PDB file of C-alpha atoms in Angstrom:
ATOM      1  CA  UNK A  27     260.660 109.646 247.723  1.00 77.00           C
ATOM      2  CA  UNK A  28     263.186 108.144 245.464  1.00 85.00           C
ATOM      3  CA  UNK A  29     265.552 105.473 246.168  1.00 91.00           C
ATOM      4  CA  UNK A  30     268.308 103.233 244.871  1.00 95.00           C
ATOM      5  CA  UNK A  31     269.304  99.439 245.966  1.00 96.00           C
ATOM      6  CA  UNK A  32     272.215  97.957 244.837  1.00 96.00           C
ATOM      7  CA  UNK A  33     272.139  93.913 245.662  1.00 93.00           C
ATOM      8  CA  UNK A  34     275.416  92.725 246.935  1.00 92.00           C
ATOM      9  CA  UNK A  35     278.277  95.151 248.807  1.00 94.00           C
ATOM     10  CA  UNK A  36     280.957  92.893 247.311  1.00 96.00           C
ATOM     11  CA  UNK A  37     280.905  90.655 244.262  1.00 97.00           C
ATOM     12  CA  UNK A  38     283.714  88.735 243.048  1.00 97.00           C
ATOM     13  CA  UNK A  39     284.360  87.498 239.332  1.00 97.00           C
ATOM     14  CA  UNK A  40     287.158  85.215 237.692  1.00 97.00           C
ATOM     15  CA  UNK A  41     288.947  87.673 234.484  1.00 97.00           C
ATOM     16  CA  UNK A  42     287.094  86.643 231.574  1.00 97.00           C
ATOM     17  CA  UNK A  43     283.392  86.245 233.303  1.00 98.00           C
ATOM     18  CA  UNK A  44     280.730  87.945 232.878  1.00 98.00           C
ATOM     19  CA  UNK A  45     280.370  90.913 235.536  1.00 98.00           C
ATOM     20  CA  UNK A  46     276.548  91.254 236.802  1.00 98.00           C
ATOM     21  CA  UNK A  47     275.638  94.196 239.119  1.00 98.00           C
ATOM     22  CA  UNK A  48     272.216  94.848 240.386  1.00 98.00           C
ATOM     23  CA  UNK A  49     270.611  98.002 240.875  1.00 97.00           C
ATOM     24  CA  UNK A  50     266.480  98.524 241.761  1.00 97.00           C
ATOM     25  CA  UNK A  51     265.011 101.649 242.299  1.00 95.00           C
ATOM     26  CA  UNK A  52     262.290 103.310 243.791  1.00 92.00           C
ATOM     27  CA  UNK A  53     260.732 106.559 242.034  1.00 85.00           C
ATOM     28  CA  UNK A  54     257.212 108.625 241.712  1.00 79.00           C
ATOM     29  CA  UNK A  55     258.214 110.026 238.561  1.00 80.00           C
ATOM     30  CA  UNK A  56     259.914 108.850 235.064  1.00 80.00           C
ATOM     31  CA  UNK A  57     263.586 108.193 236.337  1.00 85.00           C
ATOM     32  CA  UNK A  58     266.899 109.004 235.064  1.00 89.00           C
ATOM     33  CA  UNK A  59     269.070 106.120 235.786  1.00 92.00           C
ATOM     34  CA  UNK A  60     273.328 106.554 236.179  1.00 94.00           C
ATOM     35  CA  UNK A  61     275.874 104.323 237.086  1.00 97.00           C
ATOM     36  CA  UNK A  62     279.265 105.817 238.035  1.00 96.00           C
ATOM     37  CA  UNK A  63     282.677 103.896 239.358  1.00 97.00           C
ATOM     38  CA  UNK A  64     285.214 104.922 241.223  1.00 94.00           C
ATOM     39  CA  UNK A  65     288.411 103.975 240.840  1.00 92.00           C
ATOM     40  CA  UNK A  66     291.297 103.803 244.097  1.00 86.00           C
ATOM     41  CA  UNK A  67     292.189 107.437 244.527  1.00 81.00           C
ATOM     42  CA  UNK A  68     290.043 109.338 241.738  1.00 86.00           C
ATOM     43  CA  UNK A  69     286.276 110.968 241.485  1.00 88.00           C
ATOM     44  CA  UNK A  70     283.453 109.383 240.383  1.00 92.00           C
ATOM     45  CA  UNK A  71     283.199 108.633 236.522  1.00 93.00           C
ATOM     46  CA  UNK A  72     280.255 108.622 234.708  1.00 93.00           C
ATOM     47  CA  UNK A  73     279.696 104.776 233.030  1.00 96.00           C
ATOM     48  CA  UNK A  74     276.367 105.194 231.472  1.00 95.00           C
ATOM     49  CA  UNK A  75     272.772 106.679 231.863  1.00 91.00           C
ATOM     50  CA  UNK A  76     269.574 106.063 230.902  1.00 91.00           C
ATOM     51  CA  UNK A  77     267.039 108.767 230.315  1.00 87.00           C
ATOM     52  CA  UNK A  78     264.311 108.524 227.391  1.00 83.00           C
ATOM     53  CA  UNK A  79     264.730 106.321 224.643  1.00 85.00           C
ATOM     54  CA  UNK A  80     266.087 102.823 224.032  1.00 88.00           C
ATOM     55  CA  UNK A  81     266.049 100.853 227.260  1.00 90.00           C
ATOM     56  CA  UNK A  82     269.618  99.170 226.654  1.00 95.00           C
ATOM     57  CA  UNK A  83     272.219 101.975 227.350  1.00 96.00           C
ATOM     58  CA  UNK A  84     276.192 101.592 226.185  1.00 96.00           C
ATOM     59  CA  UNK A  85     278.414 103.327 227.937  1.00 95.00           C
ATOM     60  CA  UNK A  86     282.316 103.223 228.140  1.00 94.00           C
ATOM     61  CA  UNK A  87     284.816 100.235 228.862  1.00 93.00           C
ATOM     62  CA  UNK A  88     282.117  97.938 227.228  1.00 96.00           C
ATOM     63  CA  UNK A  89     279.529  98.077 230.206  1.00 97.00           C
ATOM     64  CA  UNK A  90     275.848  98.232 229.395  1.00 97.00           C
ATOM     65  CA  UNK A  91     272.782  98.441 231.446  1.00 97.00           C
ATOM     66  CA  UNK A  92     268.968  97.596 230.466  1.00 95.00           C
ATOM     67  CA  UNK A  93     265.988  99.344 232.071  1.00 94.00           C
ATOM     68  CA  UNK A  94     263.440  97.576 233.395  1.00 94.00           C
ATOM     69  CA  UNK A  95     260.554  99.697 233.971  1.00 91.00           C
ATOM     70  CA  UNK A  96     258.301  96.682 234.654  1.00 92.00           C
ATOM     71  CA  UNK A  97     261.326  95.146 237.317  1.00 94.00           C
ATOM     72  CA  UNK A  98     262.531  98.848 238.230  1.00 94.00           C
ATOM     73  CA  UNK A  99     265.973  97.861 237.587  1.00 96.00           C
ATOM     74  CA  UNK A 100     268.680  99.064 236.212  1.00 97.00           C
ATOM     75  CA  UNK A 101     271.019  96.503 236.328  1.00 98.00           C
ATOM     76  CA  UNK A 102     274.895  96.650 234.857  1.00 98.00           C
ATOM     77  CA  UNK A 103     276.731  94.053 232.812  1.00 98.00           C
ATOM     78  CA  UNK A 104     279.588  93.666 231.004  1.00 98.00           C
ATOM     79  CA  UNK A 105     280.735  90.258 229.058  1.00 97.00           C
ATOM     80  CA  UNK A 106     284.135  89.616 230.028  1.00 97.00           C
ATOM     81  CA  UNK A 107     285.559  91.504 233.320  1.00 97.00           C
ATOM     82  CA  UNK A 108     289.324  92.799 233.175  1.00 97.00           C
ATOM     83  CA  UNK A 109     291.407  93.110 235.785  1.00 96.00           C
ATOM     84  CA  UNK A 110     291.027  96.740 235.091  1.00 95.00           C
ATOM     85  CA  UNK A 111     287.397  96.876 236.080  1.00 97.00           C
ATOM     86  CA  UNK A 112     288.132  96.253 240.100  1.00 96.00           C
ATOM     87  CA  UNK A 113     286.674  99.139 241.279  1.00 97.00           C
ATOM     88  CA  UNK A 114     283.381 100.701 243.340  1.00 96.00           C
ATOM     89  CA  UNK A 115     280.028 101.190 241.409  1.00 98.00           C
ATOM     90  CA  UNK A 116     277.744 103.136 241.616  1.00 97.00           C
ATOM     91  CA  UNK A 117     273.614 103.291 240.613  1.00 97.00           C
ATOM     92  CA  UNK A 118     272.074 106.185 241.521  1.00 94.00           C
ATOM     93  CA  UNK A 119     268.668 107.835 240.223  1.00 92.00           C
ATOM     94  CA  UNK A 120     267.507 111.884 239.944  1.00 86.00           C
ATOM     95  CA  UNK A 121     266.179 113.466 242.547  1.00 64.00           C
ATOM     96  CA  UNK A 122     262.219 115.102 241.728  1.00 54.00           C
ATOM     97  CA  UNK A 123     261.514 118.377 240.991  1.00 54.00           C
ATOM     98  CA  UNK A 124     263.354 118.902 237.819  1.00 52.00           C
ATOM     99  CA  UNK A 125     266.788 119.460 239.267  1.00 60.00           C
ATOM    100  CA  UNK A 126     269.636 117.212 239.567  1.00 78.00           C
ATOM    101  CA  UNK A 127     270.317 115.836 242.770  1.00 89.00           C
ATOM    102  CA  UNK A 128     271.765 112.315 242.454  1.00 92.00           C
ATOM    103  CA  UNK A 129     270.294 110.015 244.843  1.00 93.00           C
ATOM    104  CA  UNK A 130     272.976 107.013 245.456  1.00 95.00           C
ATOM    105  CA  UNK A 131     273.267 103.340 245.778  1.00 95.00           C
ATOM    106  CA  UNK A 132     275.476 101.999 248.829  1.00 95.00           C
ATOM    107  CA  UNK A 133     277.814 100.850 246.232  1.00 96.00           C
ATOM    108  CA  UNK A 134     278.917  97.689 244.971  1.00 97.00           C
ATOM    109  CA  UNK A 135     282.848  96.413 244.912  1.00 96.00           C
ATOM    110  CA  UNK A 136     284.038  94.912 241.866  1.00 97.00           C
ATOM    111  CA  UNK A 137     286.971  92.475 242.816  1.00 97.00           C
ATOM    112  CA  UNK A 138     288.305  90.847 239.964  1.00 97.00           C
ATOM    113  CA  UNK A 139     290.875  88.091 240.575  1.00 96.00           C
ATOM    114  CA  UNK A 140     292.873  86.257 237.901  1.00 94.00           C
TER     115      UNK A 140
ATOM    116  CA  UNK B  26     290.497 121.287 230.190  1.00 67.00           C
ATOM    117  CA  UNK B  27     291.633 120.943 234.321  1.00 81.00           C
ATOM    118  CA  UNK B  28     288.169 118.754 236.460  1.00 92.00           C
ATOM    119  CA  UNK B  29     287.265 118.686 239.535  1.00 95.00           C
ATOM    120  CA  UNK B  30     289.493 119.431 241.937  1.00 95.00           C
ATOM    121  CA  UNK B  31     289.191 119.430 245.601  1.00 97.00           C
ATOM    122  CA  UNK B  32     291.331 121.037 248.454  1.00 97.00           C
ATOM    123  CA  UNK B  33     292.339 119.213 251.265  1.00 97.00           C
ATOM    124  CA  UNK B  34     292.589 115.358 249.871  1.00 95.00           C
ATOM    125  CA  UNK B  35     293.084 114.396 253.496  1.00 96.00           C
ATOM    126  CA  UNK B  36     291.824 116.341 256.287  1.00 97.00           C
ATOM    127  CA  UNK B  37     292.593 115.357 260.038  1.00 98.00           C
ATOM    128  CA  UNK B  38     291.018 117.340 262.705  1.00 97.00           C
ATOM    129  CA  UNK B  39     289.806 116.605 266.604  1.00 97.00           C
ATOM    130  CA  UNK B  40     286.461 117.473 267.862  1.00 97.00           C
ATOM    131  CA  UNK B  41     285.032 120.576 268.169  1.00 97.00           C
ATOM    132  CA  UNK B  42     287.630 122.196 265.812  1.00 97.00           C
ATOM    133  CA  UNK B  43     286.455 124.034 262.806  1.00 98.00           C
ATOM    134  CA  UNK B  44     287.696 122.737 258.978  1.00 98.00           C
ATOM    135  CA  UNK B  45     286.841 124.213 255.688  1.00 98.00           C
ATOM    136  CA  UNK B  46     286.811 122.516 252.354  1.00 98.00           C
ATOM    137  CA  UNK B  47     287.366 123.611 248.573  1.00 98.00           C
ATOM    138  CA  UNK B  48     285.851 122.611 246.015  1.00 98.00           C
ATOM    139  CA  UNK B  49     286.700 124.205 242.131  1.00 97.00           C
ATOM    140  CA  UNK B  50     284.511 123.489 239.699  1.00 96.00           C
ATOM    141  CA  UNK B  51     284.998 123.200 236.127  1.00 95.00           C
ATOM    142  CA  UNK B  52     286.117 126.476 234.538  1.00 94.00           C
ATOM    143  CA  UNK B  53     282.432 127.526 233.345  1.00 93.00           C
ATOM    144  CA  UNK B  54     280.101 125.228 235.306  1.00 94.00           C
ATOM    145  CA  UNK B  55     277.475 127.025 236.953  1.00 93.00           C
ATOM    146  CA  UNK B  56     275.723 124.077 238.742  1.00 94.00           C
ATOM    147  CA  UNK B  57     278.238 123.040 241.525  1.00 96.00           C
ATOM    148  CA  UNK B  58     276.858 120.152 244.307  1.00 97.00           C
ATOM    149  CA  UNK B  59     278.171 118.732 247.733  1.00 98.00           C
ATOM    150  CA  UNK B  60     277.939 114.982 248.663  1.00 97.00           C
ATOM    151  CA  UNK B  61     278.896 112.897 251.273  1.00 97.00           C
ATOM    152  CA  UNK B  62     279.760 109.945 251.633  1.00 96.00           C
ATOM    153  CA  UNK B  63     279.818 108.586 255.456  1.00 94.00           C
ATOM    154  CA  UNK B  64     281.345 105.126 256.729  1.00 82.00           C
ATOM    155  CA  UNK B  65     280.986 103.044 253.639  1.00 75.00           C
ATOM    156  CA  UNK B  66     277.852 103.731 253.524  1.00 87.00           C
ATOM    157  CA  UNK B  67     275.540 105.572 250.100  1.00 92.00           C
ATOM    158  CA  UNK B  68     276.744 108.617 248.744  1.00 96.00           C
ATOM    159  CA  UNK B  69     274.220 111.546 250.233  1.00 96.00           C
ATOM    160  CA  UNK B  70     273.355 115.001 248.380  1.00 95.00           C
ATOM    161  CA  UNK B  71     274.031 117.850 250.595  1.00 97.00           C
ATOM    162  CA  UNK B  72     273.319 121.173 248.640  1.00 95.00           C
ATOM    163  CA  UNK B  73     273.682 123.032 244.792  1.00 95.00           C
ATOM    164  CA  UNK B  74     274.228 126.029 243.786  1.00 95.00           C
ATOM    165  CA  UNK B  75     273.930 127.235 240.492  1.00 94.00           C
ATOM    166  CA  UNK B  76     276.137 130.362 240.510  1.00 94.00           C
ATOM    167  CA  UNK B  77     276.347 131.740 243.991  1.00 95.00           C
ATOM    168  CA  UNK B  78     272.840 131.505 244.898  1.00 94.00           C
ATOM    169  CA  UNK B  79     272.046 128.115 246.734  1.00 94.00           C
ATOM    170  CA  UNK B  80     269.356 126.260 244.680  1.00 91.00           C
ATOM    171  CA  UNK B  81     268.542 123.309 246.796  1.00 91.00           C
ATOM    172  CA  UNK B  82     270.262 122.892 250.098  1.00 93.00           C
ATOM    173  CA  UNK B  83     268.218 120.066 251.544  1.00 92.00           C
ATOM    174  CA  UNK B  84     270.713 117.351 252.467  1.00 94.00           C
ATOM    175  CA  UNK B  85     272.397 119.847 254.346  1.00 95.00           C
ATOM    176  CA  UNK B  86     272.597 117.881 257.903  1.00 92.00           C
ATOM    177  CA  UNK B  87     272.612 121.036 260.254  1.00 92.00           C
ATOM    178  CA  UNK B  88     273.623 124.500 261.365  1.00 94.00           C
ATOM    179  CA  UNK B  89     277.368 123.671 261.675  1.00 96.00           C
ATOM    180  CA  UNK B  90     277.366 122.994 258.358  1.00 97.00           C
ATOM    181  CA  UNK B  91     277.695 126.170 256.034  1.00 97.00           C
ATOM    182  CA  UNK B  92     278.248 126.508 252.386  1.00 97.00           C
ATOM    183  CA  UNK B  93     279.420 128.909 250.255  1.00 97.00           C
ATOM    184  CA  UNK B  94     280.351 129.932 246.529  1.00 97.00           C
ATOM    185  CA  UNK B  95     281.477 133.413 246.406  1.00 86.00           C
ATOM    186  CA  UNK B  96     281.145 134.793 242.866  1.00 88.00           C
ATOM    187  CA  UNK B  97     279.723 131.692 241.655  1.00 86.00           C
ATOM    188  CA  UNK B  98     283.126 129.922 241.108  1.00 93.00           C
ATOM    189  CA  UNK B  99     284.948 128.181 244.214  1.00 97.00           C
ATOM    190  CA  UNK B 100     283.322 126.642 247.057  1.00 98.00           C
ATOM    191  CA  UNK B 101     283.858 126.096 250.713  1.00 98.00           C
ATOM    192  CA  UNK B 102     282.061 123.663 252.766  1.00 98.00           C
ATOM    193  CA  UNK B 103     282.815 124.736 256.241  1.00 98.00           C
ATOM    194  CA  UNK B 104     282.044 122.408 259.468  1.00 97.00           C
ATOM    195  CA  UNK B 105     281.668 124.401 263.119  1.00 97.00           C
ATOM    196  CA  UNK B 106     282.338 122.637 265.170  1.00 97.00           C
ATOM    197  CA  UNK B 107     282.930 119.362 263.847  1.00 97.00           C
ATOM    198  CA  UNK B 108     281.520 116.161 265.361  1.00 97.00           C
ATOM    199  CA  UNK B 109     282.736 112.899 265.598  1.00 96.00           C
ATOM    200  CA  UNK B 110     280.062 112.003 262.957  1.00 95.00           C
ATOM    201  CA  UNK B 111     281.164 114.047 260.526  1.00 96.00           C
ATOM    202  CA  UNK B 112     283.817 111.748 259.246  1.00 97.00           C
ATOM    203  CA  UNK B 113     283.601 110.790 255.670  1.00 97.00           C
ATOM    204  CA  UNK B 114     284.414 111.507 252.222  1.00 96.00           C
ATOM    205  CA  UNK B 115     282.967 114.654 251.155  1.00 97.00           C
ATOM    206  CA  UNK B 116     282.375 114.930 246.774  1.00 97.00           C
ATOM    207  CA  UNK B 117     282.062 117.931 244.436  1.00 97.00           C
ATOM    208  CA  UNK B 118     280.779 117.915 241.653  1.00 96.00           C
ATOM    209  CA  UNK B 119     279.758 120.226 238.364  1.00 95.00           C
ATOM    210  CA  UNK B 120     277.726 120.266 235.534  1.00 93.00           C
ATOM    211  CA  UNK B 121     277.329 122.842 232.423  1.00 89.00           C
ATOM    212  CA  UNK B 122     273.936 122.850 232.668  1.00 82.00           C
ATOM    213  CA  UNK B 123     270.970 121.733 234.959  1.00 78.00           C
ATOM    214  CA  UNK B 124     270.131 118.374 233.712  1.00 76.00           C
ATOM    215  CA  UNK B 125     273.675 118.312 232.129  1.00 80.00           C
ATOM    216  CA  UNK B 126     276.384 115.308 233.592  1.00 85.00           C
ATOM    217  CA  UNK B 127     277.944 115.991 236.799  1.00 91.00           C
ATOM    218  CA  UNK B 128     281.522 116.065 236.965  1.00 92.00           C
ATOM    219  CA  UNK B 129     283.056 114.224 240.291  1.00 94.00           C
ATOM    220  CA  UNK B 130     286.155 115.731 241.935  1.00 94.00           C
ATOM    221  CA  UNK B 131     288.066 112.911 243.873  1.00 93.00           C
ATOM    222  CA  UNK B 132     286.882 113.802 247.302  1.00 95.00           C
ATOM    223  CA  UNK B 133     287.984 115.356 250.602  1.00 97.00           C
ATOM    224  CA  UNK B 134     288.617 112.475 253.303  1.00 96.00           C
ATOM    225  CA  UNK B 135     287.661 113.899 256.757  1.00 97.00           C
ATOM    226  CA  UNK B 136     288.623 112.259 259.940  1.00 97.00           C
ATOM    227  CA  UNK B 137     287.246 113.900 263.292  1.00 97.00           C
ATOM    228  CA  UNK B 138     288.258 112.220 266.174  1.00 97.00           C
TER     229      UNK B 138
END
């Protein structure tokens, strides 16, 4: 069975700091790796994935995340956190056999205070 | 192009009663999926359908739960009766094409009490 762990419910940075979430995972087969964030009042948005390839993933609003096959992580950064970025994220991994199903992270809160 | 959108944002309802949701997906998707989010706690698959035929329903909790996409567009996730533990925020989501990105609506908030 698959399975996501994000480290930390809450995490707090100053504006300007670097923003660290963790994310380990549990899976039988090659993984595809996702985080998403949720902002107050809106859907989930996708902020990156990782599925073949290079092993440090872009995505939007300068986030990036490195996989870790020998750490199983898939942990999220970004260099300098806005006040913008406050928000819920997300890791969550494929489900097996071949289809989609996201399997979630509990989610990790993103305050960010001036 | 219109996302995600889900019908009731708010949904209020005592035990025992019944309450459907909507979910429409992205004009085009064929891959629509439930999830549900309960108490804070991870986000939880419930079922997909691609079209109208259900292709995985595994994370469906139980028999009071039923889903269904008519014509392979809308949704409805219907709870009867509802239980206290039912509460949560239930997601929708869509995606083009199997492995394609799934497309979040912002969620149905349902309160049993």
């Amino acid at each position: 069975a698959q399975s996501v762990t994000q480290l930390g419910s809450h995490v707090s940075v100053s504006e300007g700091a670097l923003v660290l979430l963790r994310c380990n995972y549990s899976s039988s087969v090659p993984p595809y790796l996702f985080w998403y964030v949720q902002y107050p009042n809106q859907g989930l948005q996708l902020l990156l994935k990782y599925t073949t390839g290079a092993t440090l993933v872009k995505g939007i609003n300068g986030f990036e995340a490195e996989f870790k096959k020998s750490e199983t992580s898939f942990h999220l950064t970004k260099p300098s956190a806005h006040m913008s970025d406050a928000a819920e994220y997300f890791c969550a991994v494929t489900g097996s056999g071949g289809y989609n199903k996201l399997i979630f992270g509990a989610g990790t809160r993103l305050a960010v205070h001036p | 192009e219109a996302g995600v959108t889900q019908f009731p944002s708010h949904s209020v309802i005592e035990k025992g009663q019944t309450v459907t949701l909507r979910c429409d997906p992205i004009s085009g998707h064929d891959n629509l999926y439930w999830y549900r989010r309960v108490m804070g706690k991870e986000i939880k698959f419930l079922l997909h359908f691609v079209k109208e035929s259900k292709q995985d329903e595994s994370g469906m909790p139980n028999n009071r739960f039923l889903a269904e996409r008519t014509g392979g567009t809308y949704s409805t996730l219907k709870v009867q009766p509802a239980e206290l533990e039912d509460s949560g925020v239930y997601f929708c989501a869509s995606s083009l094409t199997l492995k394609g990105e799934q497309y979040f609506g912002p969620g149905t908030r349902l309160t049993v009490t």
